[in-house]
Amino acid sequence: MTVAAHRYTKKDFKDTLERRRRNAPRQPSDDVSNLSLTKLKILEFIHLYGGFTTIELVHKYLLGEGVFRLKDTRYTSKLLLEMFHDHGVIEKPEEQFSVKNPYGTMKMNHVASLVYKVSERGEEVLKSTGLWNKHAPRAHGWYKHQMMTACIYQMFHIGARDSGIQFTSQHELRAKEKFIQVGEVKVYPDAVFVLHLPKPFLFFFEMDRGTEKGSKKASRKTWGKSIEFYKSIFDKKLHRGNYDLPDDLLPFLATVTVDSNMERRILENIEAEYPEGFARMLVH
């Protein structure tokens, strides 16, 4: 007999939280001085690299930092649950319980959430401990887009670190503005970072979930328009002076899309709009 999967909704999530409070009251303590250095490192990591994270990414981050050597995520999960229940410095976005996760594979059931973000109380702790950075990317906008942007940005950082490649993060670039002015338009990259290979290269990262149109004729944001804007940025060097970097740093556009058809359309737009800069726009 086949049983239909239950779609886990926001109401289910709230009911689950209420049931947890009734069965095992664990109100966050007013004193956050008992937050361990490891928990503060986790909180800072989430804050500096996109605002959202998963148990697996936090685990990989801690392994590389030499915090512990456990191969599974049980201890990491325990730390995150304590930060959620006991300290209240992170929270579980409700959106994840009414949609599939960014990779389209997460089952909506009673299992503890895999996605966390810094709570308002967590922001207060970061500020009071001097760990808050105004240049860090802030989580905002559509949930799926921001979640995927944060996860892939964290993967870039962790992958570079584990490969021995120097990685300069967005908050280290100390941008004067979070946008680049292109005529009357303000272009906001999803993330900005530098990879030292060993020569440093500046990357503007754009996340695509297959929702943007390919043509630049549409009124809303399209890849045709985005490529046109980045062409102006690269050719006119409009990014110069905005970041704490040498002016001669060669910029690239790195794009990740979940749709193979959109990948093809993006490449076609690049070839049509900017053939001479084709090698400076990386699409995956």
PDB file of C-alpha atoms in Angstrom:
ATOM      1  CA  MET A   1       0.000   0.000   0.000  1.00  0.00           C
ATOM      2  CA  THR A   2       1.295   3.444  -0.928  1.00  0.00           C
ATOM      3  CA  VAL A   3       0.813   6.257   1.579  1.00  0.00           C
ATOM      4  CA  ALA A   4       0.756   9.819   0.251  1.00  0.00           C
ATOM      5  CA  ALA A   5       3.456  12.055   1.714  1.00  0.00           C
ATOM      6  CA  HIS A   6       2.219  14.721   4.126  1.00  0.00           C
ATOM      7  CA  ARG A   7       2.958  18.309   3.044  1.00  0.00           C
ATOM      8  CA  TYR A   8       4.483  19.986   6.087  1.00  0.00           C
ATOM      9  CA  THR A   9       2.959  23.469   6.438  1.00  0.00           C
ATOM     10  CA  LYS A  10       3.675  26.558   8.518  1.00  0.00           C
ATOM     11  CA  LYS A  11       0.738  25.602  10.788  1.00  0.00           C
ATOM     12  CA  ASP A  12       2.338  22.185  11.384  1.00  0.00           C
ATOM     13  CA  PHE A  13       5.601  23.948  12.204  1.00  0.00           C
ATOM     14  CA  LYS A  14       3.925  26.242  14.766  1.00  0.00           C
ATOM     15  CA  ASP A  15       2.048  23.306  16.288  1.00  0.00           C
ATOM     16  CA  THR A  16       5.332  21.396  16.581  1.00  0.00           C
ATOM     17  CA  LEU A  17       7.029  24.318  18.328  1.00  0.00           C
ATOM     18  CA  GLU A  18       4.120  24.686  20.746  1.00  0.00           C
ATOM     19  CA  ARG A  19       4.230  20.957  21.493  1.00  0.00           C
ATOM     20  CA  ARG A  20       7.968  21.194  22.175  1.00  0.00           C
ATOM     21  CA  ARG A  21       7.383  24.074  24.585  1.00  0.00           C
ATOM     22  CA  ARG A  22       4.681  22.157  26.441  1.00  0.00           C
ATOM     23  CA  ASN A  23       6.634  18.899  26.687  1.00  0.00           C
ATOM     24  CA  ALA A  24      10.090  20.271  27.368  1.00  0.00           C
ATOM     25  CA  PRO A  25      10.157  23.984  28.212  1.00  0.00           C
ATOM     26  CA  ARG A  26      13.540  25.374  27.215  1.00  0.00           C
ATOM     27  CA  GLN A  27      13.307  29.140  27.308  1.00  0.00           C
ATOM     28  CA  PRO A  28      16.434  30.967  26.122  1.00  0.00           C
ATOM     29  CA  SER A  29      18.554  32.205  29.011  1.00  0.00           C
ATOM     30  CA  ASP A  30      18.989  35.954  29.455  1.00  0.00           C
ATOM     31  CA  ASP A  31      22.677  35.308  30.050  1.00  0.00           C
ATOM     32  CA  VAL A  32      24.555  34.543  26.835  1.00  0.00           C
ATOM     33  CA  SER A  33      27.940  34.578  28.567  1.00  0.00           C
ATOM     34  CA  ASN A  34      27.827  30.774  28.585  1.00  0.00           C
ATOM     35  CA  LEU A  35      27.936  30.676  24.785  1.00  0.00           C
ATOM     36  CA  SER A  36      31.046  28.649  24.014  1.00  0.00           C
ATOM     37  CA  LEU A  37      33.705  29.867  21.595  1.00  0.00           C
ATOM     38  CA  THR A  38      32.588  27.163  19.148  1.00  0.00           C
ATOM     39  CA  LYS A  39      29.005  28.443  19.196  1.00  0.00           C
ATOM     40  CA  LEU A  40      30.223  32.003  18.687  1.00  0.00           C
ATOM     41  CA  LYS A  41      32.281  30.803  15.703  1.00  0.00           C
ATOM     42  CA  ILE A  42      29.156  29.182  14.238  1.00  0.00           C
ATOM     43  CA  LEU A  43      27.111  32.337  14.795  1.00  0.00           C
ATOM     44  CA  GLU A  44      29.786  34.497  13.169  1.00  0.00           C
ATOM     45  CA  PHE A  45      30.087  32.068  10.226  1.00  0.00           C
ATOM     46  CA  ILE A  46      26.344  32.230   9.490  1.00  0.00           C
ATOM     47  CA  HIS A  47      26.410  36.028   9.768  1.00  0.00           C
ATOM     48  CA  LEU A  48      29.449  36.578   7.540  1.00  0.00           C
ATOM     49  CA  TYR A  49      28.494  34.136   4.792  1.00  0.00           C
ATOM     50  CA  GLY A  50      24.963  34.896   3.700  1.00  0.00           C
ATOM     51  CA  GLY A  51      22.750  34.705   6.783  1.00  0.00           C
ATOM     52  CA  PHE A  52      21.405  31.176   6.138  1.00  0.00           C
ATOM     53  CA  THR A  53      23.141  27.822   6.589  1.00  0.00           C
ATOM     54  CA  THR A  54      22.615  24.076   6.966  1.00  0.00           C
ATOM     55  CA  ILE A  55      23.845  21.508   9.459  1.00  0.00           C
ATOM     56  CA  GLU A  56      26.103  19.949   6.820  1.00  0.00           C
ATOM     57  CA  LEU A  57      27.785  23.252   5.893  1.00  0.00           C
ATOM     58  CA  VAL A  58      28.380  24.187   9.533  1.00  0.00           C
ATOM     59  CA  HIS A  59      29.859  20.724  10.090  1.00  0.00           C
ATOM     60  CA  LYS A  60      32.245  21.106   7.128  1.00  0.00           C
ATOM     61  CA  TYR A  61      33.212  24.574   8.346  1.00  0.00           C
ATOM     62  CA  LEU A  62      34.008  23.332  11.872  1.00  0.00           C
ATOM     63  CA  LEU A  63      35.985  20.340  10.577  1.00  0.00           C
ATOM     64  CA  GLY A  64      38.225  22.667   8.579  1.00  0.00           C
ATOM     65  CA  GLU A  65      38.696  24.939  11.580  1.00  0.00           C
ATOM     66  CA  GLY A  66      39.987  22.002  13.619  1.00  0.00           C
ATOM     67  CA  VAL A  67      37.166  22.220  16.169  1.00  0.00           C
ATOM     68  CA  PHE A  68      36.597  18.451  16.159  1.00  0.00           C
ATOM     69  CA  ARG A  69      37.146  15.400  13.975  1.00  0.00           C
ATOM     70  CA  LEU A  70      33.792  13.610  14.070  1.00  0.00           C
ATOM     71  CA  LYS A  71      32.823  12.395  10.615  1.00  0.00           C
ATOM     72  CA  ASP A  72      29.049  12.576  11.146  1.00  0.00           C
ATOM     73  CA  THR A  73      26.946  15.610  12.009  1.00  0.00           C
ATOM     74  CA  ARG A  74      25.462  14.511  15.351  1.00  0.00           C
ATOM     75  CA  TYR A  75      27.556  16.836  17.506  1.00  0.00           C
ATOM     76  CA  THR A  76      27.067  19.737  15.095  1.00  0.00           C
ATOM     77  CA  SER A  77      23.304  19.159  15.192  1.00  0.00           C
ATOM     78  CA  LYS A  78      23.420  19.160  19.001  1.00  0.00           C
ATOM     79  CA  LEU A  79      25.280  22.486  19.056  1.00  0.00           C
ATOM     80  CA  LEU A  80      22.801  24.100  16.656  1.00  0.00           C
ATOM     81  CA  LEU A  81      19.793  22.817  18.625  1.00  0.00           C
ATOM     82  CA  GLU A  82      21.278  24.286  21.823  1.00  0.00           C
ATOM     83  CA  MET A  83      21.842  27.604  20.050  1.00  0.00           C
ATOM     84  CA  PHE A  84      18.213  27.487  18.893  1.00  0.00           C
ATOM     85  CA  HIS A  85      16.487  26.235  22.069  1.00  0.00           C
ATOM     86  CA  ASP A  86      18.716  27.355  24.950  1.00  0.00           C
ATOM     87  CA  HIS A  87      20.292  30.561  23.660  1.00  0.00           C
ATOM     88  CA  GLY A  88      17.824  31.767  21.024  1.00  0.00           C
ATOM     89  CA  VAL A  89      20.631  33.175  18.852  1.00  0.00           C
ATOM     90  CA  ILE A  90      19.543  31.317  15.703  1.00  0.00           C
ATOM     91  CA  GLU A  91      16.133  30.472  14.294  1.00  0.00           C
ATOM     92  CA  LYS A  92      14.583  28.121  11.767  1.00  0.00           C
ATOM     93  CA  PRO A  93      12.993  29.998   8.836  1.00  0.00           C
ATOM     94  CA  GLU A  94       9.363  28.956   8.595  1.00  0.00           C
ATOM     95  CA  GLU A  95       9.486  29.058   4.786  1.00  0.00           C
ATOM     96  CA  GLN A  96      11.421  25.800   4.673  1.00  0.00           C
ATOM     97  CA  PHE A  97       8.422  23.921   6.042  1.00  0.00           C
ATOM     98  CA  SER A  98       6.089  24.940   3.240  1.00  0.00           C
ATOM     99  CA  VAL A  99       8.471  24.579   0.286  1.00  0.00           C
ATOM    100  CA  LYS A 100      11.080  22.083  -0.816  1.00  0.00           C
ATOM    101  CA  ASN A 101      14.595  23.022   0.113  1.00  0.00           C
ATOM    102  CA  PRO A 102      16.741  24.737  -2.556  1.00  0.00           C
ATOM    103  CA  TYR A 103      18.012  21.385  -3.818  1.00  0.00           C
ATOM    104  CA  GLY A 104      14.462  19.984  -4.172  1.00  0.00           C
ATOM    105  CA  THR A 105      15.125  16.889  -2.059  1.00  0.00           C
ATOM    106  CA  MET A 106      14.192  17.711   1.532  1.00  0.00           C
ATOM    107  CA  LYS A 107      11.264  15.667   2.889  1.00  0.00           C
ATOM    108  CA  MET A 108       8.675  17.691   4.760  1.00  0.00           C
ATOM    109  CA  ASN A 109       8.166  15.715   7.951  1.00  0.00           C
ATOM    110  CA  HIS A 110       8.627  16.036  11.690  1.00  0.00           C
ATOM    111  CA  VAL A 111      12.424  15.780  11.524  1.00  0.00           C
ATOM    112  CA  ALA A 112      14.307  18.791  12.880  1.00  0.00           C
ATOM    113  CA  SER A 113      14.931  21.505  10.302  1.00  0.00           C
ATOM    114  CA  LEU A 114      18.166  21.522   8.339  1.00  0.00           C
ATOM    115  CA  VAL A 115      18.131  25.286   7.758  1.00  0.00           C
ATOM    116  CA  TYR A 116      19.076  27.987  10.269  1.00  0.00           C
ATOM    117  CA  LYS A 117      19.537  31.749  10.229  1.00  0.00           C
ATOM    118  CA  VAL A 118      20.747  34.338  12.737  1.00  0.00           C
ATOM    119  CA  SER A 119      17.919  35.606  14.956  1.00  0.00           C
ATOM    120  CA  GLU A 120      17.462  39.166  16.223  1.00  0.00           C
ATOM    121  CA  ARG A 121      18.930  38.062  19.524  1.00  0.00           C
ATOM    122  CA  GLY A 122      21.861  36.552  17.667  1.00  0.00           C
ATOM    123  CA  GLU A 123      22.499  39.901  15.983  1.00  0.00           C
ATOM    124  CA  GLU A 124      22.550  41.569  19.407  1.00  0.00           C
ATOM    125  CA  VAL A 125      25.104  39.018  20.637  1.00  0.00           C
ATOM    126  CA  LEU A 126      27.298  39.588  17.575  1.00  0.00           C
ATOM    127  CA  LYS A 127      27.220  43.341  18.139  1.00  0.00           C
ATOM    128  CA  SER A 128      27.899  43.092  21.882  1.00  0.00           C
ATOM    129  CA  THR A 129      30.904  40.790  21.302  1.00  0.00           C
ATOM    130  CA  GLY A 130      32.362  42.891  18.489  1.00  0.00           C
ATOM    131  CA  LEU A 131      31.769  40.185  15.859  1.00  0.00           C
ATOM    132  CA  TRP A 132      29.155  42.110  13.862  1.00  0.00           C
ATOM    133  CA  ASN A 133      30.344  43.237  10.437  1.00  0.00           C
ATOM    134  CA  LYS A 134      28.329  45.828   8.521  1.00  0.00           C
ATOM    135  CA  HIS A 135      29.881  44.661   5.235  1.00  0.00           C
ATOM    136  CA  ALA A 136      28.587  41.091   5.544  1.00  0.00           C
ATOM    137  CA  PRO A 137      25.832  40.128   3.057  1.00  0.00           C
ATOM    138  CA  ARG A 138      22.408  40.366   4.681  1.00  0.00           C
ATOM    139  CA  ALA A 139      19.715  37.755   4.132  1.00  0.00           C
ATOM    140  CA  HIS A 140      16.731  39.405   2.441  1.00  0.00           C
ATOM    141  CA  GLY A 141      14.333  38.910  -0.445  1.00  0.00           C
ATOM    142  CA  TRP A 142      12.860  35.670  -1.699  1.00  0.00           C
ATOM    143  CA  TYR A 143      13.681  32.743   0.613  1.00  0.00           C
ATOM    144  CA  LYS A 144      14.785  30.165  -1.978  1.00  0.00           C
ATOM    145  CA  HIS A 145      17.080  32.610  -3.766  1.00  0.00           C
ATOM    146  CA  GLN A 146      18.720  33.881  -0.584  1.00  0.00           C
ATOM    147  CA  MET A 147      19.088  30.363   0.818  1.00  0.00           C
ATOM    148  CA  MET A 148      20.804  29.060  -2.310  1.00  0.00           C
ATOM    149  CA  THR A 149      23.016  32.147  -2.567  1.00  0.00           C
ATOM    150  CA  ALA A 150      24.197  31.720   1.034  1.00  0.00           C
ATOM    151  CA  CYS A 151      24.844  27.978   0.673  1.00  0.00           C
ATOM    152  CA  ILE A 152      26.847  28.278  -2.552  1.00  0.00           C
ATOM    153  CA  TYR A 153      28.769  31.288  -1.210  1.00  0.00           C
ATOM    154  CA  GLN A 154      29.699  29.185   1.847  1.00  0.00           C
ATOM    155  CA  MET A 155      30.712  26.312  -0.465  1.00  0.00           C
ATOM    156  CA  PHE A 156      33.074  28.650  -2.336  1.00  0.00           C
ATOM    157  CA  HIS A 157      34.658  29.699   0.969  1.00  0.00           C
ATOM    158  CA  ILE A 158      34.942  26.179   2.434  1.00  0.00           C
ATOM    159  CA  GLY A 159      36.134  24.663  -0.858  1.00  0.00           C
ATOM    160  CA  ALA A 160      38.842  27.288  -1.304  1.00  0.00           C
ATOM    161  CA  ARG A 161      40.012  26.902   2.308  1.00  0.00           C
ATOM    162  CA  ASP A 162      40.158  23.101   2.090  1.00  0.00           C
ATOM    163  CA  SER A 163      42.081  23.346  -1.221  1.00  0.00           C
ATOM    164  CA  GLY A 164      44.642  25.740   0.208  1.00  0.00           C
ATOM    165  CA  ILE A 165      43.416  28.649  -1.945  1.00  0.00           C
ATOM    166  CA  GLN A 166      43.303  32.086  -0.354  1.00  0.00           C
ATOM    167  CA  PHE A 167      39.729  33.407  -0.313  1.00  0.00           C
ATOM    168  CA  THR A 168      38.887  37.045   0.342  1.00  0.00           C
ATOM    169  CA  SER A 169      35.278  37.270   1.493  1.00  0.00           C
ATOM    170  CA  GLN A 170      32.768  40.010   0.785  1.00  0.00           C
ATOM    171  CA  HIS A 171      32.970  41.465   4.287  1.00  0.00           C
ATOM    172  CA  GLU A 172      36.765  41.736   3.943  1.00  0.00           C
ATOM    173  CA  LEU A 173      36.455  43.809   0.748  1.00  0.00           C
ATOM    174  CA  ARG A 174      34.850  46.647   2.731  1.00  0.00           C
ATOM    175  CA  ALA A 175      32.769  47.941  -0.151  1.00  0.00           C
ATOM    176  CA  LYS A 176      31.816  51.609  -0.005  1.00  0.00           C
ATOM    177  CA  GLU A 177      28.438  50.651  -1.516  1.00  0.00           C
ATOM    178  CA  LYS A 178      26.660  47.300  -1.893  1.00  0.00           C
ATOM    179  CA  PHE A 179      25.772  48.228  -5.458  1.00  0.00           C
ATOM    180  CA  ILE A 180      27.611  49.364  -8.580  1.00  0.00           C
ATOM    181  CA  GLN A 181      26.152  52.332 -10.426  1.00  0.00           C
ATOM    182  CA  VAL A 182      25.620  51.650 -14.148  1.00  0.00           C
ATOM    183  CA  GLY A 183      24.078  54.801 -15.597  1.00  0.00           C
ATOM    184  CA  GLU A 184      20.792  55.226 -13.749  1.00  0.00           C
ATOM    185  CA  VAL A 185      20.715  51.581 -12.635  1.00  0.00           C
ATOM    186  CA  LYS A 186      22.117  50.160  -9.398  1.00  0.00           C
ATOM    187  CA  VAL A 187      23.466  46.614  -9.857  1.00  0.00           C
ATOM    188  CA  TYR A 188      23.476  44.540  -6.650  1.00  0.00           C
ATOM    189  CA  PRO A 189      25.615  41.367  -7.003  1.00  0.00           C
ATOM    190  CA  ASP A 190      24.388  38.436  -4.883  1.00  0.00           C
ATOM    191  CA  ALA A 191      27.924  38.111  -3.498  1.00  0.00           C
ATOM    192  CA  VAL A 192      31.437  39.407  -4.214  1.00  0.00           C
ATOM    193  CA  PHE A 193      34.709  37.629  -3.384  1.00  0.00           C
ATOM    194  CA  VAL A 194      38.316  37.196  -4.500  1.00  0.00           C
ATOM    195  CA  LEU A 195      40.093  33.915  -5.300  1.00  0.00           C
ATOM    196  CA  HIS A 196      43.903  33.958  -5.270  1.00  0.00           C
ATOM    197  CA  LEU A 197      44.971  31.401  -7.924  1.00  0.00           C
ATOM    198  CA  PRO A 198      47.663  32.545  -6.946  1.00  0.00           C
ATOM    199  CA  LYS A 199      47.008  35.752  -8.890  1.00  0.00           C
ATOM    200  CA  PRO A 200      43.904  37.391  -7.401  1.00  0.00           C
ATOM    201  CA  PHE A 201      40.685  37.436  -9.424  1.00  0.00           C
ATOM    202  CA  LEU A 202      37.551  39.363  -8.447  1.00  0.00           C
ATOM    203  CA  PHE A 203      34.267  37.428  -8.772  1.00  0.00           C
ATOM    204  CA  PHE A 204      30.762  38.854  -8.892  1.00  0.00           C
ATOM    205  CA  PHE A 205      28.383  36.004  -8.049  1.00  0.00           C
ATOM    206  CA  GLU A 206      24.827  35.802  -9.386  1.00  0.00           C
ATOM    207  CA  MET A 207      22.398  33.026  -8.401  1.00  0.00           C
ATOM    208  CA  ASP A 208      19.727  31.954 -10.887  1.00  0.00           C
ATOM    209  CA  ARG A 209      16.811  29.660 -10.096  1.00  0.00           C
ATOM    210  CA  GLY A 210      15.471  29.695 -13.641  1.00  0.00           C
ATOM    211  CA  THR A 211      12.942  32.445 -12.872  1.00  0.00           C
ATOM    212  CA  GLU A 212      14.573  35.273 -14.855  1.00  0.00           C
ATOM    213  CA  LYS A 213      13.842  35.719 -18.535  1.00  0.00           C
ATOM    214  CA  GLY A 214      16.616  35.407 -21.088  1.00  0.00           C
ATOM    215  CA  SER A 215      15.612  38.353 -23.261  1.00  0.00           C
ATOM    216  CA  LYS A 216      16.441  41.907 -22.228  1.00  0.00           C
ATOM    217  CA  LYS A 217      13.149  43.217 -23.686  1.00  0.00           C
ATOM    218  CA  ALA A 218      11.084  42.299 -20.605  1.00  0.00           C
ATOM    219  CA  SER A 219      10.307  45.024 -18.075  1.00  0.00           C
ATOM    220  CA  ARG A 220      11.584  43.043 -15.079  1.00  0.00           C
ATOM    221  CA  LYS A 221      15.139  41.883 -14.422  1.00  0.00           C
ATOM    222  CA  THR A 222      16.413  39.586 -17.167  1.00  0.00           C
ATOM    223  CA  TRP A 223      19.705  37.890 -17.964  1.00  0.00           C
ATOM    224  CA  GLY A 224      19.966  39.894 -21.171  1.00  0.00           C
ATOM    225  CA  LYS A 225      19.926  43.095 -19.115  1.00  0.00           C
ATOM    226  CA  SER A 226      22.235  41.672 -16.432  1.00  0.00           C
ATOM    227  CA  ILE A 227      24.877  40.734 -18.995  1.00  0.00           C
ATOM    228  CA  GLU A 228      24.582  44.174 -20.575  1.00  0.00           C
ATOM    229  CA  PHE A 229      25.136  45.786 -17.159  1.00  0.00           C
ATOM    230  CA  TYR A 230      28.122  43.584 -16.308  1.00  0.00           C
ATOM    231  CA  LYS A 231      29.594  44.286 -19.743  1.00  0.00           C
ATOM    232  CA  SER A 232      29.501  48.004 -18.874  1.00  0.00           C
ATOM    233  CA  ILE A 233      31.008  47.314 -15.451  1.00  0.00           C
ATOM    234  CA  PHE A 234      33.900  45.316 -16.912  1.00  0.00           C
ATOM    235  CA  ASP A 235      34.587  47.521 -19.936  1.00  0.00           C
ATOM    236  CA  LYS A 236      34.341  50.834 -18.087  1.00  0.00           C
ATOM    237  CA  LYS A 237      35.869  49.449 -14.870  1.00  0.00           C
ATOM    238  CA  LEU A 238      32.932  50.835 -12.879  1.00  0.00           C
ATOM    239  CA  HIS A 239      33.780  48.608  -9.903  1.00  0.00           C
ATOM    240  CA  ARG A 240      37.063  50.425  -9.316  1.00  0.00           C
ATOM    241  CA  GLY A 241      37.258  52.367  -6.109  1.00  0.00           C
ATOM    242  CA  ASN A 242      34.275  50.556  -4.556  1.00  0.00           C
ATOM    243  CA  TYR A 243      36.342  47.791  -2.976  1.00  0.00           C
ATOM    244  CA  ASP A 244      39.511  47.720  -0.890  1.00  0.00           C
ATOM    245  CA  LEU A 245      41.471  46.117  -3.746  1.00  0.00           C
ATOM    246  CA  PRO A 246      44.042  47.056  -6.423  1.00  0.00           C
ATOM    247  CA  ASP A 247      42.381  48.780  -9.377  1.00  0.00           C
ATOM    248  CA  ASP A 248      43.942  46.402 -11.921  1.00  0.00           C
ATOM    249  CA  LEU A 249      42.226  43.303 -10.480  1.00  0.00           C
ATOM    250  CA  LEU A 250      40.590  41.346 -13.317  1.00  0.00           C
ATOM    251  CA  PRO A 251      36.827  40.901 -12.677  1.00  0.00           C
ATOM    252  CA  PHE A 252      34.726  37.850 -13.557  1.00  0.00           C
ATOM    253  CA  LEU A 253      31.026  37.016 -13.383  1.00  0.00           C
ATOM    254  CA  ALA A 254      30.263  33.614 -11.814  1.00  0.00           C
ATOM    255  CA  THR A 255      26.720  32.302 -12.317  1.00  0.00           C
ATOM    256  CA  VAL A 256      25.083  29.170 -10.926  1.00  0.00           C
ATOM    257  CA  THR A 257      21.710  28.108 -12.320  1.00  0.00           C
ATOM    258  CA  VAL A 258      19.443  25.147 -11.511  1.00  0.00           C
ATOM    259  CA  ASP A 259      17.977  24.973 -15.011  1.00  0.00           C
ATOM    260  CA  SER A 260      19.992  23.482 -17.909  1.00  0.00           C
ATOM    261  CA  ASN A 261      17.802  25.308 -20.446  1.00  0.00           C
ATOM    262  CA  MET A 262      18.468  28.606 -18.665  1.00  0.00           C
ATOM    263  CA  GLU A 263      22.183  27.809 -18.658  1.00  0.00           C
ATOM    264  CA  ARG A 264      22.038  27.505 -22.445  1.00  0.00           C
ATOM    265  CA  ARG A 265      20.083  30.776 -22.801  1.00  0.00           C
ATOM    266  CA  ILE A 266      22.497  32.632 -20.528  1.00  0.00           C
ATOM    267  CA  LEU A 267      25.459  31.412 -22.585  1.00  0.00           C
ATOM    268  CA  GLU A 268      23.691  32.481 -25.781  1.00  0.00           C
ATOM    269  CA  ASN A 269      23.080  35.944 -24.308  1.00  0.00           C
ATOM    270  CA  ILE A 270      26.721  36.247 -23.276  1.00  0.00           C
ATOM    271  CA  GLU A 271      27.961  35.232 -26.710  1.00  0.00           C
ATOM    272  CA  ALA A 272      25.598  37.704 -28.388  1.00  0.00           C
ATOM    273  CA  GLU A 273      26.165  40.629 -26.016  1.00  0.00           C
ATOM    274  CA  TYR A 274      29.770  40.239 -24.981  1.00  0.00           C
ATOM    275  CA  PRO A 275      31.702  37.772 -27.190  1.00  0.00           C
ATOM    276  CA  GLU A 276      35.061  39.355 -26.398  1.00  0.00           C
ATOM    277  CA  GLY A 277      34.456  38.835 -22.679  1.00  0.00           C
ATOM    278  CA  PHE A 278      33.007  35.329 -22.955  1.00  0.00           C
ATOM    279  CA  ALA A 279      35.843  33.758 -20.946  1.00  0.00           C
ATOM    280  CA  ARG A 280      35.196  36.191 -18.083  1.00  0.00           C
ATOM    281  CA  MET A 281      31.635  34.981 -17.501  1.00  0.00           C
ATOM    282  CA  LEU A 282      31.493  31.538 -15.902  1.00  0.00           C
ATOM    283  CA  VAL A 283      28.161  29.657 -15.996  1.00  0.00           C
ATOM    284  CA  HIS A 284      27.400  26.376 -14.250  1.00  0.00           C
TER     285      HIS A 284
END
